[in-house]
Coordinates of C-alpha atoms in Angstrom, one line a residue:
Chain A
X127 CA 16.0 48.7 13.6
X128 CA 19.0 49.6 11.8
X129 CA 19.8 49.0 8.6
X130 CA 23.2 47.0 9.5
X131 CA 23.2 43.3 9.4
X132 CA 25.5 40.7 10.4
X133 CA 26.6 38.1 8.1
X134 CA 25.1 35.6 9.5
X135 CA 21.4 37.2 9.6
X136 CA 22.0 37.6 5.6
X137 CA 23.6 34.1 5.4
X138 CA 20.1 32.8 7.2
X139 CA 18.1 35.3 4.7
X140 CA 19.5 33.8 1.7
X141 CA 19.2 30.0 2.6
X142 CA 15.2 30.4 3.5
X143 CA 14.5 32.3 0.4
X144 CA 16.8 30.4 -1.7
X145 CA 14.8 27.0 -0.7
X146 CA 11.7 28.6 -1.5
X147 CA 12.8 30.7 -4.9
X148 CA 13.4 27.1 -5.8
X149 CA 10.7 25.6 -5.0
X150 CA 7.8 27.5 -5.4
X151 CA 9.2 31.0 -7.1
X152 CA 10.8 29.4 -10.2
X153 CA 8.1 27.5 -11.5
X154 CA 5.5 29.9 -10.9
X155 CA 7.8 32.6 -12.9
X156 CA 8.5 29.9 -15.3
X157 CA 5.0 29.1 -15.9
X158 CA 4.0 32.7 -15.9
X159 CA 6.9 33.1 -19.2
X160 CA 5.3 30.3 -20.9
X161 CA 2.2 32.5 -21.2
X162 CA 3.8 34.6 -23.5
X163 CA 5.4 31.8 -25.5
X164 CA 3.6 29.7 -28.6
X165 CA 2.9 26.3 -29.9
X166 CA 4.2 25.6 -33.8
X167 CA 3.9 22.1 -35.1
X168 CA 3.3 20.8 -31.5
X169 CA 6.5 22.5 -30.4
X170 CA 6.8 25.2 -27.9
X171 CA 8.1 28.3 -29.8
X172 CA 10.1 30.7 -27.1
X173 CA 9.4 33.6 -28.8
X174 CA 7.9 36.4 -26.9
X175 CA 4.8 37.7 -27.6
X176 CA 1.2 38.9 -26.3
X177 CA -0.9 36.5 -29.0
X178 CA -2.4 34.1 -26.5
X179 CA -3.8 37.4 -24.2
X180 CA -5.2 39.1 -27.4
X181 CA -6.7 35.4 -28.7
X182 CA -8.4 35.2 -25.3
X183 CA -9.7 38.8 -25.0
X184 CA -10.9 38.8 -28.8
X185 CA -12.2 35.0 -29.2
X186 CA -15.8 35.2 -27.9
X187 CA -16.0 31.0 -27.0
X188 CA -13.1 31.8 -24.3
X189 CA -15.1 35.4 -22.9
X190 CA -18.4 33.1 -22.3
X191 CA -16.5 30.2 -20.9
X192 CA -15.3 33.0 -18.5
X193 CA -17.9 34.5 -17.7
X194 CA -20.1 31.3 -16.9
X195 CA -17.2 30.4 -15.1
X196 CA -17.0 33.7 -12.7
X197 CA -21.1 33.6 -12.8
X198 CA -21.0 30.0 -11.2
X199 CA -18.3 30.4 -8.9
X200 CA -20.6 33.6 -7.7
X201 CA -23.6 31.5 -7.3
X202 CA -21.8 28.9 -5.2
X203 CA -20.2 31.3 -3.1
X204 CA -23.6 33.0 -2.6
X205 CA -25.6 29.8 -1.8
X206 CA -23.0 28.4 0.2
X207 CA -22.2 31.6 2.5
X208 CA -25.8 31.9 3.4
X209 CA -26.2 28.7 3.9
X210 CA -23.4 28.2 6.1
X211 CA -24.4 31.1 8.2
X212 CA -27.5 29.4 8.8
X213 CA -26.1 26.0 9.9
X214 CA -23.5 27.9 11.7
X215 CA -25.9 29.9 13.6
X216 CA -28.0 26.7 14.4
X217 CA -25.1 24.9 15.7
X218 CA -24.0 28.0 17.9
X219 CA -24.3 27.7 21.8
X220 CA -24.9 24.1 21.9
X221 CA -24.2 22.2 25.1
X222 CA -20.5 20.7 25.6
X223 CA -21.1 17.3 24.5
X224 CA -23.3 18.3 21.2
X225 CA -20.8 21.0 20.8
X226 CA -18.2 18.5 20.0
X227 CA -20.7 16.1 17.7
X228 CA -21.4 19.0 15.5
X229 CA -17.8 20.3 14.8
X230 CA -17.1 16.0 14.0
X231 CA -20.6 16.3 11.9
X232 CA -18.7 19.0 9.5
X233 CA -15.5 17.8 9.9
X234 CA -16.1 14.2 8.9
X235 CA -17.0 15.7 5.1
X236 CA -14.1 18.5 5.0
X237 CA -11.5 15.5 5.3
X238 CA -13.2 13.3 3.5
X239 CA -11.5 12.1 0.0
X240 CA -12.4 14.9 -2.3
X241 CA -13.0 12.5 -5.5
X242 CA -15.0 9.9 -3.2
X243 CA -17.3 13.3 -2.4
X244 CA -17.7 13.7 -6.3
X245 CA -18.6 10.2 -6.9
X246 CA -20.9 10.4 -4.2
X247 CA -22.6 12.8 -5.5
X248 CA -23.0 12.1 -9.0
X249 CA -23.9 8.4 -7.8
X250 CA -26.9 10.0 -6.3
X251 CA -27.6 12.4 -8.8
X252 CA -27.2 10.2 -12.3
X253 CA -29.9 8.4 -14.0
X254 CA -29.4 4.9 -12.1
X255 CA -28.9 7.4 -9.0
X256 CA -30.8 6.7 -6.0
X257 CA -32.9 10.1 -6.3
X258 CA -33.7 9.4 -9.6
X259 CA -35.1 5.5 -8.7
X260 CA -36.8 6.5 -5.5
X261 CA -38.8 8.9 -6.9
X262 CA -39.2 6.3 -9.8
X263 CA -40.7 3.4 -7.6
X264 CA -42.7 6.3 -5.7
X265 CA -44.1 7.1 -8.7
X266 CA -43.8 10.7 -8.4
X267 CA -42.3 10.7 -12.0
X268 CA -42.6 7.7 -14.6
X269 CA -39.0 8.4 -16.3
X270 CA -35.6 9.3 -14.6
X271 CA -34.5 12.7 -14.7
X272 CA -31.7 13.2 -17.2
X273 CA -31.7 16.8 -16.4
X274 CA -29.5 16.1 -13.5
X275 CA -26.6 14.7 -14.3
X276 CA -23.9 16.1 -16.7
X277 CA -24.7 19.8 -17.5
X278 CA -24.0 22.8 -15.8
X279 CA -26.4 22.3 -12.9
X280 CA -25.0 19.2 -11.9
X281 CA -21.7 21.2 -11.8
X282 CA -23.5 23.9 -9.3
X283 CA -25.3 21.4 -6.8
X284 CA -22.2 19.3 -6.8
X285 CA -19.8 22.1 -6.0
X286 CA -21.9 23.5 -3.4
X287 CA -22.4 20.2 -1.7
X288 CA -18.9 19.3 -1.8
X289 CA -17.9 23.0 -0.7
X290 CA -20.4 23.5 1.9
X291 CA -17.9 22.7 5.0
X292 CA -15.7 25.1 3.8
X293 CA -18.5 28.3 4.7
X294 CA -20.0 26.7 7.4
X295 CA -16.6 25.9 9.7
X296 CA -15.0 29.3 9.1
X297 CA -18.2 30.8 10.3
X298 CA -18.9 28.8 13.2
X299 CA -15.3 29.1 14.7
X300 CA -15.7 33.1 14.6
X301 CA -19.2 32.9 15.9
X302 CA -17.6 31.0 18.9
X303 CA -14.8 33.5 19.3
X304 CA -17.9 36.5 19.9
X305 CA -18.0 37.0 23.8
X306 CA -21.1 35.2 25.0
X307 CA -21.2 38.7 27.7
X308 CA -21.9 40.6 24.3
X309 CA -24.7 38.5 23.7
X310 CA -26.0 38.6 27.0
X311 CA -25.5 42.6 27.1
X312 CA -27.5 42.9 24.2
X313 CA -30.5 40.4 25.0
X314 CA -30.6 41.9 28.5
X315 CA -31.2 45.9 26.9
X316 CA -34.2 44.1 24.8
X317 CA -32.9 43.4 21.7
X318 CA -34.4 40.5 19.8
X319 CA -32.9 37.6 17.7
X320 CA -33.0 39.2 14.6
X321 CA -31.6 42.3 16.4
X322 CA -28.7 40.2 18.1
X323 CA -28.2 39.0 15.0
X324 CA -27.5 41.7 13.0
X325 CA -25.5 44.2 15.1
X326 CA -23.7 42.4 17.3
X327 CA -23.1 38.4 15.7
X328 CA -23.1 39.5 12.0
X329 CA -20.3 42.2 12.3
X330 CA -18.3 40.7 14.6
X331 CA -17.8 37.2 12.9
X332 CA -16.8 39.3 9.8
X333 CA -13.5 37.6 9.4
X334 CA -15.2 34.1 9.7
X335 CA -17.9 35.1 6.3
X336 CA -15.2 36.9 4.3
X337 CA -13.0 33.5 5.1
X338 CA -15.6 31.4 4.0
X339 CA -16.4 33.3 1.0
X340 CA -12.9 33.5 -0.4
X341 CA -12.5 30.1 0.2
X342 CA -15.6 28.8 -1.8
X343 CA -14.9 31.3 -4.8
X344 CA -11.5 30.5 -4.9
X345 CA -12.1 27.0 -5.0
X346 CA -15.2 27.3 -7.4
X347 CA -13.8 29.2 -9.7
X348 CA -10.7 27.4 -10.1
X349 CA -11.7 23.7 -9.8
X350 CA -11.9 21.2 -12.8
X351 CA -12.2 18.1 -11.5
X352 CA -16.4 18.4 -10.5
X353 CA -17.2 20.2 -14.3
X354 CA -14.7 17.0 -15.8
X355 CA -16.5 14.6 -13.6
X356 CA -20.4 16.0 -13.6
X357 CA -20.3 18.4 -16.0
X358 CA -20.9 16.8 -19.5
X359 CA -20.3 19.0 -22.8
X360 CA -22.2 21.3 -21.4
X361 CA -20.5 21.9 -18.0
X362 CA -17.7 23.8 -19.5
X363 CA -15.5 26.0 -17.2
X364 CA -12.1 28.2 -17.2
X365 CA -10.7 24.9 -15.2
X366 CA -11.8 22.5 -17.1
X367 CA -10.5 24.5 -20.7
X368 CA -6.9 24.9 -18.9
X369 CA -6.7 21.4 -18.0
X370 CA -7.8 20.7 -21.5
X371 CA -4.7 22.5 -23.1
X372 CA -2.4 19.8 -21.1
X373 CA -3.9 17.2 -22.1
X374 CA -6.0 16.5 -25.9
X375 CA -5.7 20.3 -26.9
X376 CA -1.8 20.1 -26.4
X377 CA -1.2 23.6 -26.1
X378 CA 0.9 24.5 -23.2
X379 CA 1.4 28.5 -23.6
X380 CA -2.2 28.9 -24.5
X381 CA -3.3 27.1 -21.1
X382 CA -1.1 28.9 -19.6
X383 CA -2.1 32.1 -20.4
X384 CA -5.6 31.3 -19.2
X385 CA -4.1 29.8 -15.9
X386 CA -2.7 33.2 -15.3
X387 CA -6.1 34.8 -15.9
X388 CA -7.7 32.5 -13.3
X389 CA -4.4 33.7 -11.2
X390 CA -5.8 37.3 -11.7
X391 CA -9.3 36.2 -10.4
X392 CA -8.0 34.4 -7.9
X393 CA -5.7 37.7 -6.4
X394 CA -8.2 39.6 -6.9
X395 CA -10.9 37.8 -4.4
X396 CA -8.1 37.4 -1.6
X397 CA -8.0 41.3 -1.7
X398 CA -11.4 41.8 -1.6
X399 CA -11.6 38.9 1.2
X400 CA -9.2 40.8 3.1
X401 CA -10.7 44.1 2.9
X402 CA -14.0 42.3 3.5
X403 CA -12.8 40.6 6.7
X404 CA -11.2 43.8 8.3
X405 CA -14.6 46.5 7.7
X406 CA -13.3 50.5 7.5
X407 CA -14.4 51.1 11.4
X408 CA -11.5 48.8 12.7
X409 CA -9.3 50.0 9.8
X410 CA -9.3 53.1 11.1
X411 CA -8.9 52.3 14.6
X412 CA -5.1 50.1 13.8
Chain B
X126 CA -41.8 28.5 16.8
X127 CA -41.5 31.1 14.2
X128 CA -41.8 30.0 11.0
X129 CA -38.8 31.8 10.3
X130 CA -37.1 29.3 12.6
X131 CA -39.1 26.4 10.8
X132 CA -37.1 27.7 8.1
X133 CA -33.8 27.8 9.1
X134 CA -33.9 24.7 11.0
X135 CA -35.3 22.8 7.4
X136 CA -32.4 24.5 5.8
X137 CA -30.1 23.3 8.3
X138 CA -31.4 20.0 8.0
X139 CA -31.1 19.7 4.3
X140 CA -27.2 20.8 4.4
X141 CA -26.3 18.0 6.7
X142 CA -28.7 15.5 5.0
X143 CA -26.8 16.4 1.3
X144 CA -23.3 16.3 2.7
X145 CA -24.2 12.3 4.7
X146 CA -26.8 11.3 2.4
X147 CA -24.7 10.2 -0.8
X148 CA -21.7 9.5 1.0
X149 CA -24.0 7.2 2.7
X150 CA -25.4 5.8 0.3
X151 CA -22.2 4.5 -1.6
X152 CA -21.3 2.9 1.5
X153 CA -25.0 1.2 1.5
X154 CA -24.2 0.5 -2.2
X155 CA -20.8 -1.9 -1.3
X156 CA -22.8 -4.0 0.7
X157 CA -26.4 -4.7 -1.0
X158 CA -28.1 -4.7 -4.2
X159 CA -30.3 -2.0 -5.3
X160 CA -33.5 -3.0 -7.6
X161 CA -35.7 0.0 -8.7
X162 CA -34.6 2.1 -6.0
X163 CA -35.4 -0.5 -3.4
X164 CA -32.6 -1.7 -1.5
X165 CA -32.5 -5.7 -1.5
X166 CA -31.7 -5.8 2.5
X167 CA -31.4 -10.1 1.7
X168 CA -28.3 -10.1 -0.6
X169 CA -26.1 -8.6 1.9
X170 CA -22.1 -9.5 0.9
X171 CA -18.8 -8.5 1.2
X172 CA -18.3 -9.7 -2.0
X173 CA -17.1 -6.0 -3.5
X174 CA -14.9 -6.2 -0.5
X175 CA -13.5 -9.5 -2.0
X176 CA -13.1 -8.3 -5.1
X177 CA -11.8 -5.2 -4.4
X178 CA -9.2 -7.8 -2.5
X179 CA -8.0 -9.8 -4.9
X180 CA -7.6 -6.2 -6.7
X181 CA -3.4 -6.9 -7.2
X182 CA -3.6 -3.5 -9.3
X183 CA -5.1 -1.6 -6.3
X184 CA -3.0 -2.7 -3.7
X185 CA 0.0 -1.6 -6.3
X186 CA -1.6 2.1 -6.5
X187 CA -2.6 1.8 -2.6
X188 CA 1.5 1.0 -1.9
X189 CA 2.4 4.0 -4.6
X190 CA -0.2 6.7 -2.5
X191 CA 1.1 5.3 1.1
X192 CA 5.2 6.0 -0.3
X193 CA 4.4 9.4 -1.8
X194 CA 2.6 10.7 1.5
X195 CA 5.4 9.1 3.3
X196 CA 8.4 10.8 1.4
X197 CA 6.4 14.2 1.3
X198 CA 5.4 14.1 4.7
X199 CA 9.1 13.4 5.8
X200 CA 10.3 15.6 3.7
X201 CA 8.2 18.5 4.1
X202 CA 8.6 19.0 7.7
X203 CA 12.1 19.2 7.1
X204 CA 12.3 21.7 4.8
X205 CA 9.3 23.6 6.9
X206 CA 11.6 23.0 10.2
X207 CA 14.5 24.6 8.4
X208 CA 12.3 27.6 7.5
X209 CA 10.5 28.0 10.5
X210 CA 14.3 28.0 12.3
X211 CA 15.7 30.3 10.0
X212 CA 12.6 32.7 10.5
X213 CA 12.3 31.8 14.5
X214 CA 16.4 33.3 14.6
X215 CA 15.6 36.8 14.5
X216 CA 15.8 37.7 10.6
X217 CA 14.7 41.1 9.3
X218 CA 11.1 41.3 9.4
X219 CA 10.9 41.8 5.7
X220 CA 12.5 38.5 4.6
X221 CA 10.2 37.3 7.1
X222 CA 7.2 39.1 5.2
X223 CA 8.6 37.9 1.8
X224 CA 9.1 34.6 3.3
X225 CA 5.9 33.9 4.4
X226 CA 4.2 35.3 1.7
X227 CA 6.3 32.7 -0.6
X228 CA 5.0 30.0 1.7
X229 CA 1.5 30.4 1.6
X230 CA 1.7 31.3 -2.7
X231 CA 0.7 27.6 -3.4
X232 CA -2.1 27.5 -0.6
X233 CA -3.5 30.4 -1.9
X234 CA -3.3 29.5 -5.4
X235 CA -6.2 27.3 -7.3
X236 CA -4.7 24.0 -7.2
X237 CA -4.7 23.5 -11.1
X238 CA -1.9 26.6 -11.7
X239 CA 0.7 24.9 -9.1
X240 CA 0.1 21.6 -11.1
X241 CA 0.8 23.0 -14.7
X242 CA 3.6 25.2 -13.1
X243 CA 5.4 22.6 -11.6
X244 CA 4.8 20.5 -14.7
X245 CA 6.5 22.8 -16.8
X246 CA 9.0 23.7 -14.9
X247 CA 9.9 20.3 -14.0
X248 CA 10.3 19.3 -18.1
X249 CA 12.6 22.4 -18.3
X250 CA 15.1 21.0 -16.2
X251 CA 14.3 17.2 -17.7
X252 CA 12.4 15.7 -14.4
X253 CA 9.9 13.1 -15.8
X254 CA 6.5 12.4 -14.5
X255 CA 6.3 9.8 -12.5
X256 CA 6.4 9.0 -8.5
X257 CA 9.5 11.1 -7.7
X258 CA 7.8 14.5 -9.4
X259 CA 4.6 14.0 -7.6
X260 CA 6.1 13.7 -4.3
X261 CA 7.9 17.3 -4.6
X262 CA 4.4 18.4 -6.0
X263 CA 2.9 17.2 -2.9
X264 CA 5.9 18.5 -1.0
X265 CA 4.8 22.1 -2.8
X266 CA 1.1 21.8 -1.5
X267 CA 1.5 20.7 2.1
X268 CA 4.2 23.3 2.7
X269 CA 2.1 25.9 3.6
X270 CA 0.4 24.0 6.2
X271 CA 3.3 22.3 8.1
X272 CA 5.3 25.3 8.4
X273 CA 2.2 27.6 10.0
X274 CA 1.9 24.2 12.4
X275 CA 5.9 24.1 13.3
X276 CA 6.1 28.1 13.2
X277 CA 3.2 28.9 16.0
X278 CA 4.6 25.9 18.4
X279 CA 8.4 27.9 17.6
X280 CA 6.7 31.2 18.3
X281 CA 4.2 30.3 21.6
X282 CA 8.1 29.2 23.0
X283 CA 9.1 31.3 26.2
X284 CA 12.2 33.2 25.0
X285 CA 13.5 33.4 28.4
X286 CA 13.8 29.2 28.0
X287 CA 16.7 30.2 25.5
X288 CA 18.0 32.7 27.2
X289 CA 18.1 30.4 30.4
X290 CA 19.9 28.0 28.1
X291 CA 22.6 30.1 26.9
X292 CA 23.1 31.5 30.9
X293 CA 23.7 28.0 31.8
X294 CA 26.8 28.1 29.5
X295 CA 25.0 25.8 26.6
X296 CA 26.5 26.7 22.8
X297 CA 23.9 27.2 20.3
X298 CA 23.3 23.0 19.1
X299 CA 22.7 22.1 22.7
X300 CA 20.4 24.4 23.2
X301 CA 18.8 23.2 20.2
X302 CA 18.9 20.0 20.5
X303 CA 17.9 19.7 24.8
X304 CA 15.4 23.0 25.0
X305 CA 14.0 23.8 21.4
X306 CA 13.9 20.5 19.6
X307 CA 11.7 18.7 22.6
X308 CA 9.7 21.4 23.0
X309 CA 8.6 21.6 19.0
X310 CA 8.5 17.9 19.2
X311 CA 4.8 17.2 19.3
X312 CA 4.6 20.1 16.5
X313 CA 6.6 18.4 14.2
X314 CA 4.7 15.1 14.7
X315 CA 1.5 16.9 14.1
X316 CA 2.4 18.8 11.0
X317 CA 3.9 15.4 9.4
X318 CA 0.3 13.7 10.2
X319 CA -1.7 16.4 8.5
X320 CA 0.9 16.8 5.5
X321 CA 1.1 12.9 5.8
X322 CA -3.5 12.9 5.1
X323 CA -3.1 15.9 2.8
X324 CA -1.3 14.2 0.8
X325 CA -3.4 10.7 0.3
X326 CA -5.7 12.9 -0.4
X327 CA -4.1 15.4 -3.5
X328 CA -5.3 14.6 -6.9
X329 CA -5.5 17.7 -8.9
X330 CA -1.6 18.5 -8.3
X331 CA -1.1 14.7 -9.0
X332 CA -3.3 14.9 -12.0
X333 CA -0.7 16.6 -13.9
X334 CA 2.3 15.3 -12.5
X335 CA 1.8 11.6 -12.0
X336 CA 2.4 10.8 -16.0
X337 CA 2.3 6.6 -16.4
X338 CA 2.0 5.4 -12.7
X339 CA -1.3 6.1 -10.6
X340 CA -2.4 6.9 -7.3
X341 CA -5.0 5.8 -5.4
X342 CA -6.9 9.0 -5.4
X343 CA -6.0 9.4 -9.6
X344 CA -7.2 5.4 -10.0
X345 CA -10.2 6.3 -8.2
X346 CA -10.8 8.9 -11.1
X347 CA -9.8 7.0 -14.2
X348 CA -12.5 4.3 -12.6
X349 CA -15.1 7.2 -12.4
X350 CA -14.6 8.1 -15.7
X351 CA -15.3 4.4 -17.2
X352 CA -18.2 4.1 -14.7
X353 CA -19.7 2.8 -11.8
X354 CA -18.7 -1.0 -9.8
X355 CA -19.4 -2.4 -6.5
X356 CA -15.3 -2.6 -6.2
X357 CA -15.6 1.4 -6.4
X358 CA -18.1 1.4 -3.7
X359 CA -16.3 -0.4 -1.2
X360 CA -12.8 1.6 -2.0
X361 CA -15.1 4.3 -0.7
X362 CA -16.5 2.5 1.8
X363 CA -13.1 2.1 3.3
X364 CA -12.0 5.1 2.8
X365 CA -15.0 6.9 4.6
X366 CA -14.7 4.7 7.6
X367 CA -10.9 5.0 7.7
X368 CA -11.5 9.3 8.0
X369 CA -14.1 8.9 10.1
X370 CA -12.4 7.2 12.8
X371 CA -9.1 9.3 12.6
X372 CA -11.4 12.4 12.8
X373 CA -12.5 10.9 15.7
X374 CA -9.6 10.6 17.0
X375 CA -8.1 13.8 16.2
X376 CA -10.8 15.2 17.2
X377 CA -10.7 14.1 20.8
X378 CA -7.2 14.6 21.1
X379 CA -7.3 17.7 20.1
X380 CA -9.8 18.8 22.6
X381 CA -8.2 17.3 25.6
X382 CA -4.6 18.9 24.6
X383 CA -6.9 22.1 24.1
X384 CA -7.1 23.1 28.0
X385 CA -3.6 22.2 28.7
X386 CA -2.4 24.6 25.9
X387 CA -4.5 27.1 27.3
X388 CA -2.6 27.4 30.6
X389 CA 0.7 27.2 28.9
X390 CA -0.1 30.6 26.5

């Protein structure tokens, strides 16, 4: 291609990344230059400066919150990606009209009303929860468990419940996508389940698991409305701490700054996503 | 069978029993009592359904939710259209790289940082919270997703239909508006559906953006917060049954248009 272009190719250039500089670019950058501004007297001081970075890498409160943060989103992501690969794997080579069933069985809870799923859960997990009362009348204990509502563990079962469509759907669309003749190939030269499995089923829906996990960890690690909602003063997250400094903490640069570390995280688990979803052998081969 | 299999298939069976199970419930919940973890099967109402009603204050935050997705779905596949066009025309494949990766920024991005961006940027050039700011919040969000929609119908369109077009002596509008725009048609419908649910849907973006007035997914959190009601429950109720039955539906049409596209590629 040459390096020539007519002026109506640049006109057409300009308009679609003008509309989007606008719209998506200018905040972000705006956003990102807040980071480095600070709060005086409840008033947003524009003066340069790397003071919110240094308060978060030297305040020890902010590294644990971050690191209970990145440890929970891992745990999720973990749970959730093995789990989905087993319902995944169950619901694989169905017949036709179950096939269909199953995808509505996931899909039903990925479109469902995100806050509804939250309420849901914590309905069923609280103290007047239905889990807590059945095994109450059951008599299998003689007081409701307080342990599992509104601490950090609440925050983990609720975020993997409400995640869990997110691993298994990714997965199962790859899994479809494998040629059933591979399958057949393999199972006809001897090889067993766990065999099929793992060389031929596991590599190829690749892009399907790395999918999934980015998705979750992205998701985990950056949510604040299932620590706010579940979580309790003990449920404390990176989310939950930015969404604070817009609200009662009133500190817009801070909160920003530590948006722009979740931003960092965030980056950083599409890459490794991506590398994970293309492995070295088919690198090499494009 | 294995035990391994016992395994697997008790883990399988746990996943789908915690993703029905409490939705279930809360739909059980906005119909009968509950005493000691025994439902009360006798005092069967809709009298949550009543309530919820004679709710004036919902239906206001119901009307508010149904606008936003409205303007933002409108609005998005327009701007998305205009995009996809501009990137459809043969542009350098670079703005096309920068393009796209501009797109898909706010999809890719937690939720919470396009919220406080916008809500900064929108008080530095003095647009107030409220209905208007959460609609080109919502605008930001769905982008991503009604412009891959309207791109891959734009892109799966025989070039030679074009080409055909021009041949027959049609200038560049009419071939626009007689052999592109019908055939992206059904796209554009489709995108302005999903941005249309996406939308209802978005609290975290709204969160930040939505200042005095409320949304029904925002109400539904404040009420959280304060606590539990039957009124609660049968919002939910209604809400589940209302995305069940579109996914349903969307679900069936999509696999009968599935074939059919089939042949087409």
């Amino acid at each position: 291609m040459s390096g020539r272009f007519s002026g109506a190719t640049l006109a057409k250039s300009a308009l679609a990344v003008a509309i989007l500089g606008v719209l998506i670019v200018l905040p972000l950058a705006v956003f990102l230059a807040h980071s480095f501004y600070r709060m005086e007297d409840r008033e947003i001081v524009r003066a340069f400066s790397f003071a919110n970075y240094a308060e978060l890498a030297s305040n020890p409160a902010y590294r644990s919150v971050f690191v209970q943060t990145l440890w929970l989103a891992l745990q999720v992501t973990f749970i959730n990606t093995v789990v989905g690969w087993i319902v995944a794997r169950a619901m694989w080579r169905r017949r036709q009209r179950l096939h269909f069933a199953l995808i509505l069985a996931v899909a039903v809870p990925l479109l469902l009303s995100y806050v509804i799923k939250i309420y849901a859960v914590r309905m069923f997990l609280g103290v007047n929860g239905l889990l807590n009362s059945t095994l109450t009348s059951l008599g299998i204990i003689d007081e409701p468990l307080g342990f599992l509502l509104f601490n950090m563990a609440a925050v983990r079962i609720t975020l993997c419940v409400v995640l869990l469509p997110y691993s298994i759907l990714p997965i199962f669309l790859t899994l479809e996508r494998v040629p059933s003749r591979l399958v057949q190939a393999a199972e006809d030269l001897g090889a067993s389940a766990t065999q099929v499995f793992w060389t031929v089923l596991f590599p190829l829906a690749l892009p399907g698991t790395a999918m999934a996990t980015t998705l979750t960890f992205v998701f985990a690690a950056g949510d604040f409305l299932i620590p706010e909602l579940v979580g309790g003063p003990n449920g404390f997250t990176l989310g939950r701490l930015i969404f604070t400094q817009f609200g009662l903490a009133y500190n817009w640069p801070f909160g920003a700054a530590l948006a722009v570390l979740l931003v960092v995280v965030t980056l950083t688990a599409v890459v490794l996503g991506q590398r994970l979803a293309q492995p070295r052998w088919q690198r090499q081969n494009a | 069978m294995r035990p391994i299999s016992w395994v697997l298939a008790g883990v399988t069976l746990v996943a789908f029993i915690a993703m029905y199970l409490p939705v279930l419930v809360v739909a059980l919940l906005s119909f009968f009592w509950v005493r000691r973890g025994v439902v009360q099967w006798e005092s069967f109402s809709f009298d949550a359904f009543a309530a919820l009603a004679a709710n004036a204050d919902l239906t206001g935050v119901l009307t508010n939710s149904i606008l936003i997705a409205a303007a933002a779905s409108l609005l998005s596949v327009a701007v998305a259209a205009i995009l996809a066009l501009l990137v459809a025309s043969r542009m350098p494949r670079a703005v096309v790289a920068l393009v796209e990766f501009m797109v898909f920024l706010p999809f890719v991005l937690p939720p919470i940082v396009t919220g406080l961006s916008l809500l900064i940027a929108f008080r530095e050039v003095g647009l107030a919270r409220g209905l208007a700011a959460v609609t080109v919040g919502h605008v930001v969000v769905v982008l991503a997703v009604v412009y891959s929609t309207i791109i891959n119908r734009l892109r799966a369109l025989s070039p030679t239909l074009v080409a055909a077009s021009a041949d027959l002596g049609a200038n560049g509008w009419q071939t626009f508006r007689f052999v592109v725009l019908p055939q992206m048609s059904s796209a554009l419908v489709a995108a302005g559906v999903l941005a249309f649910a996406l939308s209802l849907d978005e609290t975290v973006v709204t969160l930040f953006l939505v200042g005095d007035s409320s949304t029904l997914p925002i109400r539904l959190y404040s009420l959280m917060r304060v606590g539990i009601s039957a009124e609660v429950n049968a919002l939910a109720t209604l809400v589940i049954g209302f995305t069940t039955v579109v996914a349903i539906f969307a679900g069936r049409a999509l696999l009968q248009h599935n074939p059919h596209e089939g042949n087409n590629a």
